[in-house]
Amino acid sequence: MAAGYAELLRTRHAARLLVGTLIGRLPNGTAPIAIVLFTRAEGGSYSLAGALAAVYGLANAVGQPLLGRAVDLYGQPRVQLPAAVVSALGMVWLALVGTGSVAAAYGAVVVAGLFTPPLEGGLRALWPSVLGGREEKVHAAYAMDAVAQEVMFTVGPLLVTLFVSLWDPAAALLVINAIGVLGALSVVVCEPSRTWRSAPREAHWLGALRSRGLLALLGAFFFVGAALGSITVAGVAYADDHGRQAVYGWLMAALGLGALIGGVVYGARQWAGAPERRLRTLVALLALCYLPLMLTPGPVAMTALSALAGVFLAPAIACAFIVVDRHAPAGTVTEAFSWLVTFFGVGAAIGTAVAGPAVELGGTAASFGVASVAGAAALLVLTLTQRVLAAPGRGRDVAGSAGKPPQDSAGAVPEVRSAG
């Protein structure tokens, strides 16, 4: 499996684009913890810290599809880099004004969130042209992409805490965002990003959302996000029950490790059949693995169950990337991927909000039950909409983005490994 990923990374531009995108996304991946640590250091309450982080997340959810549509219309360099700079300036503003003026603090996080560059969707739009439009390699790249996300979300918070310990929370904000701008710059000056052009698109105010198949997928991944968001709160409640905050770190690390292992294993082989059917299976397994968390056993067993709960997350996300690619209307691929990020993120925020009252009303087991219910809801959406999902739209319109004709763009391409 490592050999397959190594082969992908040896492809010209692939390693640079992947690493640049991950670095460019560091400010977004670390924003919640960085904002909370900064606010607390400024003397702000936990309520203010949580509210600022939530507003950042909401602004990010609004901005991603809008900027994704702009990328499809105007190209990557003209959108990604300016957005990264403006977003970083929002965080600089927060670091300079602090939380003394609550209105200024909210304005800063709105700017930072709203202008977060859609590097995630942009990278997925580039893979077909970078890899020559070969289905099996593109699918493997989607899986590698999902695995790399888990690494970023594990390493990112560690970097923030390291910078805070070396300097202070304000300096951590500045350094992380400066690094993010450099990552975005590395991507947009790369030849595939400079030459990429979206396929011709039909003018429509709904953009990517006019695809019924994409809407079905987004609905399902709203609930997948809700499940994941609820686990973050349920994990805190479990740690409180066992009197050790370190337990929370173990649970979250195990969840990430499970996803990392699942993504690597999933991307190591070829897969036959339509990705839409496989996605239902993966989401069913994901929902099933959430159920044992409600048992809330001792910390060692709970850590093992958390790892199990993460195993099918990265494969499900990787498979979803292919489904997005197959159902996005021509000329809207970056926007479509950005909508997936948005729905997943909004779902996570809702899951976090619901899990809190669940703890108070029914205890820790009930808060883990929110994840089980959300997982079942995601499976229900995919099951009820399977006929819609079984009829892909125009397929991969980005394969020809660099002037190359699309390859194997018909709906029922035999699936190959990874992302799908």
Short mmCIF file of C-alpha atoms in Angstrom, two decimals:
data_model
loop_
_atom_site.label_atom_id
_atom_site.label_comp_id
_atom_site.label_asym_id
_atom_site.label_seq_id
_atom_site.Cartn_x
_atom_site.Cartn_y
_atom_site.Cartn_z
CA MET A 1 0.00 0.00 0.00
CA ALA A 2 2.87 2.39 0.80
CA ALA A 3 4.39 1.56 -2.59
CA GLY A 4 1.20 2.65 -4.35
CA TYR A 5 1.19 6.02 -2.60
CA ALA A 6 4.92 6.44 -3.23
CA GLU A 7 4.32 5.88 -6.94
CA LEU A 8 1.65 8.58 -6.93
CA LEU A 9 3.92 11.03 -5.14
CA ARG A 10 6.67 10.44 -7.68
CA THR A 11 4.35 11.79 -10.38
CA ARG A 12 5.46 15.25 -11.39
CA HIS A 13 3.86 17.97 -9.24
CA ALA A 14 1.86 15.50 -7.09
CA ALA A 15 3.92 15.70 -3.89
CA ARG A 16 4.25 19.47 -4.11
CA LEU A 17 0.53 19.98 -4.61
CA LEU A 18 -0.42 17.62 -1.78
CA VAL A 19 2.07 19.07 0.71
CA GLY A 20 1.35 22.65 -0.34
CA THR A 21 -2.38 22.11 0.07
CA LEU A 22 -1.96 20.57 3.52
CA ILE A 23 0.27 23.44 4.63
CA GLY A 24 -2.11 25.97 3.12
CA ARG A 25 -4.99 24.40 5.05
CA LEU A 26 -3.21 24.52 8.42
CA PRO A 27 -4.85 27.83 9.45
CA ASN A 28 -8.28 26.32 8.81
CA GLY A 29 -7.52 23.01 10.48
CA THR A 30 -6.12 24.68 13.59
CA ALA A 31 -8.40 27.72 13.81
CA PRO A 32 -10.80 26.43 16.50
CA ILE A 33 -8.08 25.54 19.01
CA ALA A 34 -6.00 28.62 18.13
CA ILE A 35 -8.99 30.93 18.62
CA VAL A 36 -9.93 29.31 21.93
CA LEU A 37 -6.37 29.48 23.30
CA PHE A 38 -5.98 33.09 22.18
CA THR A 39 -9.30 34.18 23.66
CA ARG A 40 -8.56 32.54 27.01
CA ALA A 41 -5.08 34.12 27.08
CA GLU A 42 -6.74 37.51 26.51
CA GLY A 43 -8.96 36.93 29.55
CA GLY A 44 -12.08 36.07 27.55
CA SER A 45 -14.59 33.55 28.82
CA TYR A 46 -15.06 30.05 27.51
CA SER A 47 -18.41 31.20 26.14
CA LEU A 48 -16.76 33.93 24.10
CA ALA A 49 -14.03 31.54 22.94
CA GLY A 50 -16.61 29.00 21.81
CA ALA A 51 -18.74 31.65 20.13
CA LEU A 52 -15.79 33.07 18.18
CA ALA A 53 -14.77 29.60 17.04
CA ALA A 54 -18.37 28.86 16.01
CA VAL A 55 -18.67 32.11 14.05
CA TYR A 56 -15.41 31.31 12.28
CA GLY A 57 -16.80 27.90 11.34
CA LEU A 58 -20.06 29.38 10.08
CA ALA A 59 -18.25 32.00 7.99
CA ASN A 60 -16.03 29.26 6.58
CA ALA A 61 -19.08 27.18 5.66
CA VAL A 62 -20.55 30.14 3.77
CA GLY A 63 -17.32 31.10 2.05
CA GLN A 64 -16.13 27.72 0.76
CA PRO A 65 -18.75 27.11 -1.96
CA LEU A 66 -18.74 30.78 -2.99
CA LEU A 67 -14.97 30.80 -3.42
CA GLY A 68 -15.16 27.35 -5.03
CA ARG A 69 -17.51 28.75 -7.66
CA ALA A 70 -15.13 31.67 -8.20
CA VAL A 71 -12.26 29.20 -8.76
CA ASP A 72 -14.33 27.36 -11.38
CA LEU A 73 -15.04 30.65 -13.12
CA TYR A 74 -11.71 32.48 -12.85
CA GLY A 75 -9.05 29.84 -12.18
CA GLN A 76 -7.09 28.93 -9.07
CA PRO A 77 -4.32 31.57 -8.75
CA ARG A 78 -6.72 34.52 -9.09
CA VAL A 79 -8.83 33.26 -6.18
CA GLN A 80 -6.79 30.98 -3.91
CA LEU A 81 -3.85 33.25 -3.10
CA PRO A 82 -5.80 36.52 -2.58
CA ALA A 83 -8.27 34.64 -0.39
CA ALA A 84 -5.41 33.14 1.67
CA VAL A 85 -3.89 36.59 2.20
CA VAL A 86 -7.21 38.18 3.23
CA SER A 87 -7.98 35.28 5.57
CA ALA A 88 -4.56 35.61 7.19
CA LEU A 89 -5.07 39.35 7.58
CA GLY A 90 -8.30 38.58 9.45
CA MET A 91 -6.33 36.53 11.97
CA VAL A 92 -3.64 39.25 12.17
CA TRP A 93 -6.43 41.67 12.96
CA LEU A 94 -7.64 39.39 15.76
CA ALA A 95 -4.12 39.06 17.17
CA LEU A 96 -3.65 42.83 17.16
CA VAL A 97 -7.01 44.00 18.53
CA GLY A 98 -7.50 41.11 20.96
CA THR A 99 -10.89 40.52 22.54
CA GLY A 100 -11.18 43.90 24.25
CA SER A 101 -13.54 44.92 21.49
CA VAL A 102 -15.89 41.99 21.04
CA ALA A 103 -17.30 43.43 17.81
CA ALA A 104 -13.81 43.74 16.32
CA ALA A 105 -12.98 40.18 17.37
CA TYR A 106 -16.11 38.85 15.70
CA GLY A 107 -15.35 40.86 12.57
CA ALA A 108 -11.85 39.44 12.43
CA VAL A 109 -12.96 35.80 12.64
CA VAL A 110 -15.71 36.41 10.06
CA VAL A 111 -13.14 37.73 7.59
CA ALA A 112 -10.73 34.89 8.36
CA GLY A 113 -13.39 32.23 7.96
CA LEU A 114 -15.18 33.69 4.97
CA PHE A 115 -12.00 34.01 2.90
CA THR A 116 -10.43 30.66 3.76
CA PRO A 117 -9.21 29.49 0.33
CA PRO A 118 -10.91 26.34 -1.05
CA LEU A 119 -7.59 24.50 -1.40
CA GLU A 120 -9.19 21.18 -0.51
CA GLY A 121 -11.62 21.25 -3.42
CA GLY A 122 -8.98 22.78 -5.65
CA LEU A 123 -6.59 19.88 -5.13
CA ARG A 124 -9.26 17.32 -5.99
CA ALA A 125 -10.01 19.23 -9.17
CA LEU A 126 -6.32 19.04 -10.12
CA TRP A 127 -5.74 15.31 -9.61
CA PRO A 128 -7.16 14.16 -12.98
CA SER A 129 -4.92 16.46 -15.02
CA VAL A 130 -1.86 15.79 -12.83
CA LEU A 131 -2.34 12.03 -13.10
CA GLY A 132 -3.21 11.97 -16.78
CA GLY A 133 -6.91 11.32 -16.24
CA ARG A 134 -6.28 7.67 -15.27
CA GLU A 135 -9.20 6.55 -13.14
CA GLU A 136 -7.27 4.14 -10.95
CA LYS A 137 -4.63 6.74 -10.10
CA VAL A 138 -7.15 9.49 -9.46
CA HIS A 139 -9.13 7.24 -7.12
CA ALA A 140 -5.94 6.28 -5.30
CA ALA A 141 -5.08 9.98 -4.99
CA TYR A 142 -8.48 10.66 -3.40
CA ALA A 143 -7.74 7.99 -0.81
CA MET A 144 -4.28 9.40 -0.18
CA ASP A 145 -5.90 12.81 0.16
CA ALA A 146 -8.29 11.52 2.84
CA VAL A 147 -5.41 9.90 4.74
CA ALA A 148 -3.35 13.09 4.55
CA GLN A 149 -6.25 15.03 6.08
CA GLU A 150 -6.11 12.82 9.15
CA VAL A 151 -2.40 13.53 9.48
CA MET A 152 -3.02 17.28 9.20
CA PHE A 153 -5.77 17.30 11.80
CA THR A 154 -3.48 15.36 14.14
CA VAL A 155 -0.30 17.38 13.60
CA GLY A 156 -1.96 20.80 13.30
CA PRO A 157 -3.18 21.13 16.92
CA LEU A 158 0.20 19.87 18.13
CA LEU A 159 1.89 22.67 16.16
CA VAL A 160 -0.41 25.26 17.70
CA THR A 161 0.32 24.09 21.25
CA LEU A 162 4.05 24.01 20.41
CA PHE A 163 4.00 27.60 19.14
CA VAL A 164 1.98 28.71 22.15
CA SER A 165 4.52 27.14 24.50
CA LEU A 166 7.44 28.68 22.60
CA TRP A 167 5.90 32.15 22.28
CA ASP A 168 2.26 32.98 23.05
CA PRO A 169 -1.21 32.44 21.50
CA ALA A 170 -1.05 35.66 19.47
CA ALA A 171 2.28 34.65 17.94
CA ALA A 172 0.86 31.19 17.23
CA LEU A 173 -1.98 32.80 15.25
CA LEU A 174 0.46 34.88 13.23
CA VAL A 175 2.92 32.08 12.50
CA ILE A 176 0.31 29.48 11.55
CA ASN A 177 -1.37 31.89 9.13
CA ALA A 178 1.93 33.01 7.62
CA ILE A 179 2.75 29.35 7.00
CA GLY A 180 -0.70 28.91 5.45
CA VAL A 181 -0.14 31.73 2.95
CA LEU A 182 3.17 30.16 1.94
CA GLY A 183 1.39 26.84 1.38
CA ALA A 184 -1.24 28.49 -0.84
CA LEU A 185 1.51 30.30 -2.75
CA SER A 186 3.32 27.01 -3.33
CA VAL A 187 0.15 25.56 -4.87
CA VAL A 188 -0.86 28.42 -7.14
CA VAL A 189 2.58 28.94 -8.70
CA CYS A 190 2.71 25.23 -9.59
CA GLU A 191 2.08 24.59 -13.30
CA PRO A 192 -1.06 22.40 -12.94
CA SER A 193 -2.74 25.06 -10.82
CA ARG A 194 -1.74 27.88 -13.18
CA THR A 195 -2.93 26.07 -16.31
CA TRP A 196 -6.05 24.39 -14.89
CA ARG A 197 -9.35 25.51 -16.37
CA SER A 198 -12.76 24.24 -15.46
CA ALA A 199 -14.91 22.65 -18.14
CA PRO A 200 -17.49 24.93 -19.79
CA ARG A 201 -20.46 25.34 -17.49
CA GLU A 202 -24.12 26.07 -17.93
CA ALA A 203 -25.07 29.39 -16.39
CA HIS A 204 -27.33 28.53 -13.47
CA TRP A 205 -27.73 30.31 -10.15
CA LEU A 206 -27.77 26.98 -8.27
CA GLY A 207 -24.41 25.99 -9.71
CA ALA A 208 -23.38 22.55 -8.48
CA LEU A 209 -26.51 22.25 -6.34
CA ARG A 210 -28.68 21.62 -9.36
CA SER A 211 -27.42 18.01 -9.32
CA ARG A 212 -29.89 15.77 -7.47
CA GLY A 213 -27.22 13.15 -6.90
CA LEU A 214 -24.90 15.70 -5.32
CA LEU A 215 -27.72 16.95 -3.07
CA ALA A 216 -28.32 13.39 -1.88
CA LEU A 217 -24.65 12.94 -1.06
CA LEU A 218 -24.47 16.28 0.75
CA GLY A 219 -27.49 15.34 2.84
CA ALA A 220 -25.83 12.08 3.89
CA PHE A 221 -22.54 13.73 4.77
CA PHE A 222 -24.29 16.38 6.81
CA PHE A 223 -25.20 13.52 9.16
CA VAL A 224 -21.73 11.96 8.97
CA GLY A 225 -20.36 15.34 10.09
CA ALA A 226 -22.97 15.47 12.86
CA ALA A 227 -21.82 12.08 14.13
CA LEU A 228 -18.21 13.17 14.24
CA GLY A 229 -19.06 16.49 15.90
CA SER A 230 -21.09 14.78 18.62
CA ILE A 231 -18.20 12.44 19.44
CA THR A 232 -15.93 15.38 20.25
CA VAL A 233 -18.36 16.52 22.97
CA ALA A 234 -19.18 13.00 24.14
CA GLY A 235 -15.45 12.35 24.52
CA VAL A 236 -15.11 15.31 26.88
CA ALA A 237 -18.02 14.02 28.97
CA TYR A 238 -16.45 10.56 29.09
CA ALA A 239 -13.12 12.04 30.22
CA ASP A 240 -14.90 14.00 32.96
CA ASP A 241 -16.62 10.81 34.14
CA HIS A 242 -13.22 9.14 34.50
CA GLY A 243 -11.56 12.10 36.17
CA ARG A 244 -8.70 12.48 33.71
CA GLN A 245 -8.59 15.00 30.90
CA ALA A 246 -5.80 12.99 29.27
CA VAL A 247 -8.42 10.34 28.45
CA TYR A 248 -9.99 12.75 25.96
CA GLY A 249 -6.69 13.02 24.10
CA TRP A 250 -6.43 9.22 23.95
CA LEU A 251 -9.94 8.90 22.51
CA MET A 252 -9.43 11.55 19.84
CA ALA A 253 -6.00 10.20 18.92
CA ALA A 254 -7.44 6.69 18.62
CA LEU A 255 -10.27 7.97 16.41
CA GLY A 256 -7.73 9.65 14.12
CA LEU A 257 -5.47 6.61 14.12
CA GLY A 258 -8.38 4.37 13.15
CA ALA A 259 -9.28 6.66 10.26
CA LEU A 260 -5.65 6.78 9.18
CA ILE A 261 -5.34 2.99 9.14
CA GLY A 262 -8.69 2.56 7.40
CA GLY A 263 -7.78 5.06 4.70
CA VAL A 264 -4.38 3.50 4.02
CA VAL A 265 -5.79 -0.03 3.83
CA TYR A 266 -8.73 1.07 1.69
CA GLY A 267 -6.47 2.84 -0.77
CA ALA A 268 -4.19 -0.16 -1.15
CA ARG A 269 -6.39 -2.18 -3.48
CA GLN A 270 -8.65 -1.92 -6.48
CA TRP A 271 -12.41 -1.97 -6.02
CA ALA A 272 -14.99 -3.27 -8.47
CA GLY A 273 -18.48 -1.89 -8.90
CA ALA A 274 -20.10 1.52 -8.66
CA PRO A 275 -18.79 3.80 -5.88
CA GLU A 276 -22.34 4.78 -4.90
CA ARG A 277 -23.10 1.22 -3.77
CA ARG A 278 -19.79 0.94 -2.00
CA LEU A 279 -20.42 4.22 -0.22
CA ARG A 280 -23.65 2.84 1.26
CA THR A 281 -21.72 -0.16 2.59
CA LEU A 282 -19.00 2.02 4.08
CA VAL A 283 -21.49 4.35 5.76
CA ALA A 284 -23.41 1.34 7.11
CA LEU A 285 -20.20 0.00 8.65
CA LEU A 286 -19.36 3.45 9.98
CA ALA A 287 -22.76 3.72 11.67
CA LEU A 288 -22.44 0.19 13.05
CA CYS A 289 -19.07 0.98 14.63
CA TYR A 290 -20.55 3.97 16.47
CA LEU A 291 -22.97 1.75 18.40
CA PRO A 292 -20.44 0.13 20.81
CA LEU A 293 -19.37 3.59 22.01
CA MET A 294 -22.66 3.78 23.94
CA LEU A 295 -21.37 1.00 26.21
CA THR A 296 -18.79 3.46 27.64
CA PRO A 297 -16.46 0.79 29.09
CA GLY A 298 -13.16 1.55 30.86
CA PRO A 299 -10.58 3.86 29.23
CA VAL A 300 -8.51 1.11 27.59
CA ALA A 301 -11.51 -0.60 26.00
CA MET A 302 -13.05 2.78 25.11
CA THR A 303 -9.86 3.82 23.35
CA ALA A 304 -10.00 0.62 21.29
CA LEU A 305 -13.66 1.26 20.43
CA SER A 306 -12.78 4.81 19.38
CA ALA A 307 -10.14 3.46 16.99
CA LEU A 308 -12.74 1.07 15.56
CA ALA A 309 -15.20 3.96 15.16
CA GLY A 310 -12.66 5.78 12.99
CA VAL A 311 -11.72 2.91 10.68
CA PHE A 312 -14.41 3.52 8.05
CA LEU A 313 -14.37 7.32 8.19
CA ALA A 314 -11.50 8.02 5.77
CA PRO A 315 -12.67 5.31 3.30
CA ALA A 316 -16.18 6.79 3.32
CA ILE A 317 -14.80 10.29 2.70
CA ALA A 318 -12.51 9.04 -0.06
CA CYS A 319 -15.39 7.23 -1.74
CA ALA A 320 -17.53 10.36 -1.44
CA PHE A 321 -14.91 12.29 -3.42
CA ILE A 322 -15.49 9.99 -6.40
CA VAL A 323 -19.26 10.29 -6.07
CA VAL A 324 -18.95 14.09 -6.06
CA ASP A 325 -16.79 13.90 -9.17
CA ARG A 326 -19.37 11.72 -10.94
CA HIS A 327 -22.39 13.87 -10.08
CA ALA A 328 -21.04 17.43 -10.22
CA PRO A 329 -22.42 19.31 -13.24
CA ALA A 330 -19.79 20.21 -15.83
CA GLY A 331 -17.72 23.22 -14.83
CA THR A 332 -18.63 23.09 -11.13
CA VAL A 333 -16.21 20.54 -9.69
CA THR A 334 -14.38 22.86 -7.24
CA GLU A 335 -17.66 24.29 -6.04
CA ALA A 336 -19.10 20.78 -5.62
CA PHE A 337 -16.16 19.62 -3.50
CA SER A 338 -16.44 22.82 -1.47
CA TRP A 339 -20.12 22.11 -0.78
CA LEU A 340 -19.11 18.73 0.61
CA VAL A 341 -16.73 20.49 3.01
CA THR A 342 -19.49 22.91 3.97
CA PHE A 343 -22.19 20.33 4.65
CA PHE A 344 -19.79 18.15 6.61
CA GLY A 345 -18.67 21.14 8.68
CA VAL A 346 -22.18 22.41 9.38
CA GLY A 347 -23.22 18.89 10.34
CA ALA A 348 -20.28 18.69 12.76
CA ALA A 349 -21.35 21.98 14.35
CA ILE A 350 -24.94 20.75 14.74
CA GLY A 351 -23.73 17.45 16.18
CA THR A 352 -21.63 19.33 18.71
CA ALA A 353 -24.63 21.46 19.69
CA VAL A 354 -26.95 18.46 20.07
CA ALA A 355 -24.48 16.33 22.04
CA GLY A 356 -24.23 18.93 24.82
CA PRO A 357 -27.89 18.75 25.88
CA ALA A 358 -27.77 14.96 25.36
CA VAL A 359 -25.09 14.72 28.05
CA GLU A 360 -27.17 16.78 30.45
CA LEU A 361 -30.39 14.87 29.79
CA GLY A 362 -29.18 11.30 29.39
CA GLY A 363 -25.53 11.16 30.41
CA THR A 364 -22.42 10.23 28.45
CA ALA A 365 -23.95 7.16 26.79
CA ALA A 366 -26.74 9.32 25.38
CA SER A 367 -24.23 11.75 23.87
CA PHE A 368 -22.51 8.85 22.09
CA GLY A 369 -25.99 7.79 21.03
CA VAL A 370 -26.21 11.00 19.00
CA ALA A 371 -23.38 9.67 16.81
CA SER A 372 -25.22 6.39 16.32
CA VAL A 373 -28.45 8.14 15.34
CA ALA A 374 -26.61 10.49 12.98
CA GLY A 375 -24.78 7.57 11.35
CA ALA A 376 -28.07 5.75 10.85
CA ALA A 377 -29.58 8.91 9.36
CA ALA A 378 -26.70 9.16 6.87
CA LEU A 379 -27.30 5.57 5.80
CA LEU A 380 -31.04 6.22 5.50
CA VAL A 381 -30.44 9.18 3.19
CA LEU A 382 -28.17 7.12 0.93
CA THR A 383 -30.68 4.26 0.91
CA LEU A 384 -33.69 6.43 0.08
CA THR A 385 -31.82 8.22 -2.70
CA GLN A 386 -30.03 5.24 -4.22
CA ARG A 387 -31.95 5.51 -7.51
CA VAL A 388 -30.88 9.14 -7.86
CA LEU A 389 -27.29 8.27 -6.99
CA ALA A 390 -27.32 5.36 -9.44
CA ALA A 391 -27.56 7.82 -12.35
CA PRO A 392 -24.32 9.85 -12.40
CA GLY A 393 -24.34 13.21 -14.10
CA ARG A 394 -21.72 14.30 -16.60
CA GLY A 395 -18.96 12.62 -14.65
CA ARG A 396 -15.44 13.89 -14.33
CA ASP A 397 -15.36 17.15 -16.19
CA VAL A 398 -11.98 18.07 -14.78
CA ALA A 399 -10.05 15.36 -16.52
CA GLY A 400 -9.80 17.60 -19.49
CA SER A 401 -9.13 20.74 -17.52
CA ALA A 402 -5.60 21.21 -18.75
CA GLY A 403 -6.60 20.84 -22.36
CA LYS A 404 -6.87 17.05 -22.27
CA PRO A 405 -10.06 15.22 -23.14
CA PRO A 406 -11.87 13.48 -20.31
CA GLN A 407 -11.22 9.78 -20.01
CA ASP A 408 -13.69 7.18 -18.86
CA SER A 409 -16.21 9.81 -17.92
CA ALA A 410 -19.21 7.60 -18.39
CA GLY A 411 -21.17 6.81 -15.33
CA ALA A 412 -20.45 3.19 -14.51
CA VAL A 413 -16.69 3.13 -14.61
CA PRO A 414 -15.31 0.03 -12.94
CA GLU A 415 -13.93 1.26 -9.69
CA VAL A 416 -10.47 1.10 -8.81
CA ARG A 417 -9.21 1.46 -5.38
CA SER A 418 -9.03 4.18 -3.02
CA ALA A 419 -11.26 7.06 -2.91
CA GLY A 420 -13.84 4.88 -4.14
#
